[in-house]
mmCIF file of C-alpha atoms in Angstrom:
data_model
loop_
_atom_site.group_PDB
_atom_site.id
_atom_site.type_symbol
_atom_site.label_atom_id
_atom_site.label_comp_id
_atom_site.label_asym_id
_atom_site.label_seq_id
_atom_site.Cartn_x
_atom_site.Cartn_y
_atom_site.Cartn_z
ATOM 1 C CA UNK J 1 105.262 13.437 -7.119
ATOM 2 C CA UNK J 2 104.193 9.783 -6.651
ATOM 3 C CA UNK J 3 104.036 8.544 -3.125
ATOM 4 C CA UNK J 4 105.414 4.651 -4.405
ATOM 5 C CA UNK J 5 108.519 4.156 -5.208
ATOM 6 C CA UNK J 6 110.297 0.771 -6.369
ATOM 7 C CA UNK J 7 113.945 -0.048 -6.280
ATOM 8 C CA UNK J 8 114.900 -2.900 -8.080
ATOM 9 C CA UNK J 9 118.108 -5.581 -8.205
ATOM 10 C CA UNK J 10 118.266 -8.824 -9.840
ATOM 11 C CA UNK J 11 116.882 -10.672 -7.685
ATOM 12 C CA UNK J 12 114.529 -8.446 -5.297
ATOM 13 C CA UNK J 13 112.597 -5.089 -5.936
ATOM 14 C CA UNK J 14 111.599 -3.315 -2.580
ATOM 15 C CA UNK J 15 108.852 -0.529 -2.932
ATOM 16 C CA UNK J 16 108.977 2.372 -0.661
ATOM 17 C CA UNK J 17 105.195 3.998 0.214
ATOM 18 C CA UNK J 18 106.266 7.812 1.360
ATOM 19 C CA UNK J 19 103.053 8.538 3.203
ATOM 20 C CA UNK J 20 103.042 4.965 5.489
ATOM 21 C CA UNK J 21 106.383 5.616 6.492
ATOM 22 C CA UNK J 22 107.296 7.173 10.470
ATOM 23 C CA UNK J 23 110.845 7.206 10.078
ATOM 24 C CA UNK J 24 111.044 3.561 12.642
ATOM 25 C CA UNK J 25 114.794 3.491 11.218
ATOM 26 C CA UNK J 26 113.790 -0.064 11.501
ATOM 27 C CA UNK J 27 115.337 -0.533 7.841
ATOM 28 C CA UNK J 28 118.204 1.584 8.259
ATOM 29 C CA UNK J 29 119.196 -0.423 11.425
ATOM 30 C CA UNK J 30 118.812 -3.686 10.033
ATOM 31 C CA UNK J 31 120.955 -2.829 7.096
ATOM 32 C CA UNK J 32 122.692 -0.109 6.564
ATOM 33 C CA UNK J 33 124.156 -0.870 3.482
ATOM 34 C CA UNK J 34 121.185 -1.274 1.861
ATOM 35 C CA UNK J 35 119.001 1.628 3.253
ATOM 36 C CA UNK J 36 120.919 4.552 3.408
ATOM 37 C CA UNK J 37 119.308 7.971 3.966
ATOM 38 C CA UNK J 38 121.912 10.035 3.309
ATOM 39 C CA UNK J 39 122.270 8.095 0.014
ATOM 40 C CA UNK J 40 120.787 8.814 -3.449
ATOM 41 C CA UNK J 41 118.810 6.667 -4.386
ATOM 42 C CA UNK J 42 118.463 5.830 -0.354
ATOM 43 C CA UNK J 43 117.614 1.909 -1.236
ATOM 44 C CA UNK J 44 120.195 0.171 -2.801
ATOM 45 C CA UNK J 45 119.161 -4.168 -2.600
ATOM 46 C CA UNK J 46 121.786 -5.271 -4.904
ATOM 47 C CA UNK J 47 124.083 -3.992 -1.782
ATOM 48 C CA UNK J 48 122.731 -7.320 0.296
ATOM 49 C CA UNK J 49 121.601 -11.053 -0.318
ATOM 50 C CA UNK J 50 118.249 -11.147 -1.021
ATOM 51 C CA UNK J 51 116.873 -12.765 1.863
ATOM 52 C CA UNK J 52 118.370 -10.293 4.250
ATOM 53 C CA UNK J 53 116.903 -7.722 2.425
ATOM 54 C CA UNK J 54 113.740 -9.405 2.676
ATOM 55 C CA UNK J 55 114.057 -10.618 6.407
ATOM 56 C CA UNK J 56 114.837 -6.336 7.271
ATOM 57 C CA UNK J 57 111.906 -4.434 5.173
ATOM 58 C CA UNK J 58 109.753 -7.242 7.176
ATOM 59 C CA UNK J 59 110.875 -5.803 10.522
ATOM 60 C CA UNK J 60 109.260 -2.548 8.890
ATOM 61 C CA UNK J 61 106.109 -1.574 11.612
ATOM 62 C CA UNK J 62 104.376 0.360 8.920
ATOM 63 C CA UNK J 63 104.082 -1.021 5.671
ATOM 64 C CA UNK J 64 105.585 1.757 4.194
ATOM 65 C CA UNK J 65 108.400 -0.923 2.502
ATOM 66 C CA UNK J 66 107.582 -4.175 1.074
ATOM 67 C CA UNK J 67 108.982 -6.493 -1.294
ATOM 68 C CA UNK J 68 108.666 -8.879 -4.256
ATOM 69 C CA UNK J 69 111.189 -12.179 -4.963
ATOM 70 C CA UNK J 70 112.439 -12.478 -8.704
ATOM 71 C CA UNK J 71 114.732 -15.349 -7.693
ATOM 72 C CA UNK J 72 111.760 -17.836 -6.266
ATOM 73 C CA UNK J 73 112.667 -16.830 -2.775
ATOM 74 C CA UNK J 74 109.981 -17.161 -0.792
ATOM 75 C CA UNK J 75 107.284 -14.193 -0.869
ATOM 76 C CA UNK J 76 106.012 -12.105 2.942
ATOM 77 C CA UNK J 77 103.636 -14.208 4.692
ATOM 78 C CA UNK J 78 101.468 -12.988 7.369
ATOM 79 C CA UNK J 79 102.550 -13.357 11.101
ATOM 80 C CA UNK J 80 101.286 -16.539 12.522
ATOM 81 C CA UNK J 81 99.312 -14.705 14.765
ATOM 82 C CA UNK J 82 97.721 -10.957 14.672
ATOM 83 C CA UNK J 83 99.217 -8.768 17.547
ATOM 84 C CA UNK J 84 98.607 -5.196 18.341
ATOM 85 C CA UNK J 85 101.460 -3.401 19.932
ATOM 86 C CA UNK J 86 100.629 -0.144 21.943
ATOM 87 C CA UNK J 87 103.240 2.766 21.364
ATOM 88 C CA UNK J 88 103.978 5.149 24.396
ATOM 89 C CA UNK J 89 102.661 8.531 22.704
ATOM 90 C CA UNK J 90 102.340 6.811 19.354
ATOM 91 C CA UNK J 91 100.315 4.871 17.241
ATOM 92 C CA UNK J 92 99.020 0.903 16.959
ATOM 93 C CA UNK J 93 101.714 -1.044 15.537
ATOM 94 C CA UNK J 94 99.670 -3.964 14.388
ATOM 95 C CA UNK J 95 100.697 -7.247 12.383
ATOM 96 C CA UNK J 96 99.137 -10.385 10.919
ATOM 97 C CA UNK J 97 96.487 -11.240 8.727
ATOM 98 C CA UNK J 98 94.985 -7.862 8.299
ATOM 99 C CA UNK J 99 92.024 -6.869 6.200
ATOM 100 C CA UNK J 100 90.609 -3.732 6.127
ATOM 101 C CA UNK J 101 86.534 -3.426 5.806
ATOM 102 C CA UNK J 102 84.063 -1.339 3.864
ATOM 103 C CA UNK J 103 81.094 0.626 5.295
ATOM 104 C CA UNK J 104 79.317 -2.207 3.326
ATOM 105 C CA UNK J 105 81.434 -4.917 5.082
ATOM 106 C CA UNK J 106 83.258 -5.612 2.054
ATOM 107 C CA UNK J 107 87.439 -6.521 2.124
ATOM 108 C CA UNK J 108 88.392 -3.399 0.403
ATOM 109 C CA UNK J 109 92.207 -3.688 1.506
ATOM 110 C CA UNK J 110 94.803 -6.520 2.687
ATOM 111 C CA UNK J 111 98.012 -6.048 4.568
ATOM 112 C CA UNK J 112 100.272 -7.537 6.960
ATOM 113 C CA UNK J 113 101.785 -4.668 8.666
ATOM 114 C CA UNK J 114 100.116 -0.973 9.982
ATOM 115 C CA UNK J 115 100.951 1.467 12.169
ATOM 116 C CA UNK J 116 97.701 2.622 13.086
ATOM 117 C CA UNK J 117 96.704 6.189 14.522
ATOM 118 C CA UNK J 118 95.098 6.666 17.893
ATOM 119 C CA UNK J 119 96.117 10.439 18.566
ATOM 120 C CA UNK J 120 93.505 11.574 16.108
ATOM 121 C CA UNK J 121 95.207 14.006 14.483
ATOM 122 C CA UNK J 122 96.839 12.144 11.284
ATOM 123 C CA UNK J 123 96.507 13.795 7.728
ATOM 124 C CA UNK J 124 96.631 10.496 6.321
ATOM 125 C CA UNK J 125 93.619 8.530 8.638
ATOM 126 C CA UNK J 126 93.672 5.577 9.218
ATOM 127 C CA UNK J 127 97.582 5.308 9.179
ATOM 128 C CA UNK J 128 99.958 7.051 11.266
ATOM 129 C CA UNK J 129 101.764 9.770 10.094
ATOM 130 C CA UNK J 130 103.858 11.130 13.732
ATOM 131 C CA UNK J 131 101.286 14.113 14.115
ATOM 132 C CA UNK J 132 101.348 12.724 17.784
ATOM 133 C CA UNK J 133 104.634 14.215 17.877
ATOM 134 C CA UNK J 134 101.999 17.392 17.953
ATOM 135 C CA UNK J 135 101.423 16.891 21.502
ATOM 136 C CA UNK J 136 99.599 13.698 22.384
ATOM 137 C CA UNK J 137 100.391 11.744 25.549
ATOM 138 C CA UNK J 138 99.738 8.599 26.678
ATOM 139 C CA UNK J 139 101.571 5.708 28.366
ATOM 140 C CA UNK J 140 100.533 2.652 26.391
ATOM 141 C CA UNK J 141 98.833 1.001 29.446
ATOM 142 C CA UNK J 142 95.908 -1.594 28.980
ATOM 143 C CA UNK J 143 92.856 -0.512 29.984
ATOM 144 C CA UNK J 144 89.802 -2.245 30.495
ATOM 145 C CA UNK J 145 88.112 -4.537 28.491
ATOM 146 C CA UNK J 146 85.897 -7.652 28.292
ATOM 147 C CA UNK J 147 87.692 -9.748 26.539
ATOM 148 C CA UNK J 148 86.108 -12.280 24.485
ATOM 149 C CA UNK J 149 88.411 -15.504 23.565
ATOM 150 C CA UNK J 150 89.001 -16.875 19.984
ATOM 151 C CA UNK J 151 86.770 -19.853 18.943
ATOM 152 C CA UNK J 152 89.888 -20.735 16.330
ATOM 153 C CA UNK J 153 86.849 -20.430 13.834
ATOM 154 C CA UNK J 154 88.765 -17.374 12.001
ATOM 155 C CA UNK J 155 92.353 -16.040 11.649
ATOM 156 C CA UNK J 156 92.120 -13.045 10.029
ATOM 157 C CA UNK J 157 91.580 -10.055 11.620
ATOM 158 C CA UNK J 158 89.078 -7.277 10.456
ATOM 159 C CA UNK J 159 89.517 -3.832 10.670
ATOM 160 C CA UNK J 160 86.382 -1.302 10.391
ATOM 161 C CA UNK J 161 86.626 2.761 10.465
ATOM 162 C CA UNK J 162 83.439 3.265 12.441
ATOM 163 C CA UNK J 163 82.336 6.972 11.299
ATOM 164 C CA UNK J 164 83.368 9.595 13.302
ATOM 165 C CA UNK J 165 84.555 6.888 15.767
ATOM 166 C CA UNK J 166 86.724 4.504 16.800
ATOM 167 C CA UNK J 167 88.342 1.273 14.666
ATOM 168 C CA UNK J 168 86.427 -1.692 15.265
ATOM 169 C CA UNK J 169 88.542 -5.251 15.434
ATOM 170 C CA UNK J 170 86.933 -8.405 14.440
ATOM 171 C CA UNK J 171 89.363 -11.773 14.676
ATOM 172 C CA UNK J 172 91.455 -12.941 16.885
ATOM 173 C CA UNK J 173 94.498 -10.356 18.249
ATOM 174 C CA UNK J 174 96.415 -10.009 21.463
ATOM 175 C CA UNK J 175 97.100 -6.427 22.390
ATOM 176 C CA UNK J 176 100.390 -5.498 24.504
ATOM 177 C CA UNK J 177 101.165 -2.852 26.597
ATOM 178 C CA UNK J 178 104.286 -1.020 26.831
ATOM 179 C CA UNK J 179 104.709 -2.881 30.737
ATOM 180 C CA UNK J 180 104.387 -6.134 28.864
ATOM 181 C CA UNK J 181 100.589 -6.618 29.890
ATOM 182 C CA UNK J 182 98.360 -8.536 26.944
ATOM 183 C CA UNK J 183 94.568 -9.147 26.319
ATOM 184 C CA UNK J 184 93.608 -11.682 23.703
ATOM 185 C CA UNK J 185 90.398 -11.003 22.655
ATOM 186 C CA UNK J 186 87.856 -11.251 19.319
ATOM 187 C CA UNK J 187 86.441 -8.486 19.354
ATOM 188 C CA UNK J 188 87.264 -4.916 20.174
ATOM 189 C CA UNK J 189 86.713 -0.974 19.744
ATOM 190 C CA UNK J 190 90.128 0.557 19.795
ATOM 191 C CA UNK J 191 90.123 4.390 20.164
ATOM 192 C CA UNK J 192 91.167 6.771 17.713
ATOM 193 C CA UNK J 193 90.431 10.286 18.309
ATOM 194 C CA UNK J 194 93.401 10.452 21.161
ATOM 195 C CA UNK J 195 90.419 11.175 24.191
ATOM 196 C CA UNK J 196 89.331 8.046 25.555
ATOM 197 C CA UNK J 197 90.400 7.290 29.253
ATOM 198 C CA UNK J 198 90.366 3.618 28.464
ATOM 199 C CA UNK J 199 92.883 3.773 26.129
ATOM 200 C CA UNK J 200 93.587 1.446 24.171
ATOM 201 C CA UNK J 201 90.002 0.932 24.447
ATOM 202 C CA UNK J 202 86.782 3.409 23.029
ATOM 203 C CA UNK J 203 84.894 4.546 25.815
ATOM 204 C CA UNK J 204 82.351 7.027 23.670
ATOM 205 C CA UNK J 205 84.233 9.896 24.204
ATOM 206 C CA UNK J 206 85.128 10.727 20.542
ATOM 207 C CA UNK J 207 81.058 11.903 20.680
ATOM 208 C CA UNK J 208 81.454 14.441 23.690
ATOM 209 C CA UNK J 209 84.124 16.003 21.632
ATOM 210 C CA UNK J 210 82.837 15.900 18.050
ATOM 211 C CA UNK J 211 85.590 13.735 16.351
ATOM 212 C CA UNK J 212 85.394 13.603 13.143
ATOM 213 C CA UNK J 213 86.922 11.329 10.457
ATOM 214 C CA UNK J 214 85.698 8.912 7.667
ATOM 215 C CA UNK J 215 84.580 5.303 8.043
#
């Protein structure tokens, strides 16, 4: 069974990726009419004017639903500015100009919205996919970390799967705690094997433990 699916009206299609989504209800929420679990299909956007329908799958943390316009309504842009938003016992909900890196360096991937994991124990790495609900714990503080300021040289932000480690970020992002704290920084190592005591922040201990998962 395919993990895409697209639901189309006259004058929007949203697409549905099964494996991205967390179950936010974000969607459902926003518009009832128009996503409707208990429905078959469950996304219906002839039930809504197009640019609500748009304005709600944006409020999506995950990805898992986008959208295209086929009535020249204007298409997702990123955020103005990338943010990283720390879940209490969950993942990274991050949002902007997002591009994923190669192990060569290479843009391999775009996207403007991710929920990112940092329990370590996702099936579908680097995405969340609520295997915290398995047991992992954590507050969403702001640890430490050196923060580095933009030089407004670059506004995208990079994101790296170091091997067996954490995710490197390269741009310019402000992280938030769940108290409202932020850093803005350039340049970071956020954890994502679920051990660090410097969450959000790598501190090495993904070696002591022998975490494994692909760059």
């Amino acid at each position: 069974m395919s993990n895409l699916h697209t639901y189309p009206s006259d004058s929007i299609d949203v697409t549905y990726n099964v494996k991205r989504c967390i179950h936010a209800a974000e969607c459902v929420h926003g518009a009832p009419n128009v996503f409707d679990p208990k429905r078959k299909p469950w996304v219906d956007p002839s039930n809504d004017d197009a640019d609500v329908v748009a304005r709600v799958v944006m409020r999506c943390p995950t990805g898992a639903l986008k959208f295209t316009r086929k009535d020249d309504g204007v298409e997702e842009h990123p955020d103005s500015a990338n943010s990283v938003s720390i879940q209490p016992d969950g993942p990274l909900f991050v949002r902007g100009s997002i591009e994923f890196a190669g192990p060569d360096g290479e843009r391999v991937r775009r996207e403007t919205r991710v929920a990112l994991c940092r329990c370590g124990l996702s099936k579908n790495k680097p995405f969340c996919d609520n295997s915290h609900d398995e047991g992992f714990s954590d507050g969403a503080a702001l640890g430490t970390h050196n923060a580095t300021e933009p030089s407004g040289e670059i506004s995208a932000l990079t994101v790296a799967l170091a091997e067996n480690g954490p995710l490197l970020f390269r741009g310019p992002v402000t992280i938030t705690a769940a108290d409202g704290s932020t850093s803005t920084t350039e340049k970071c190592a956020l954890c994502r094997c679920g051990h660090s005591n410097n969450k959000p922040f790598c501190d090495g201990t993904h070696k002591e433990i022998g975490f494994v998962a692909s760059g």
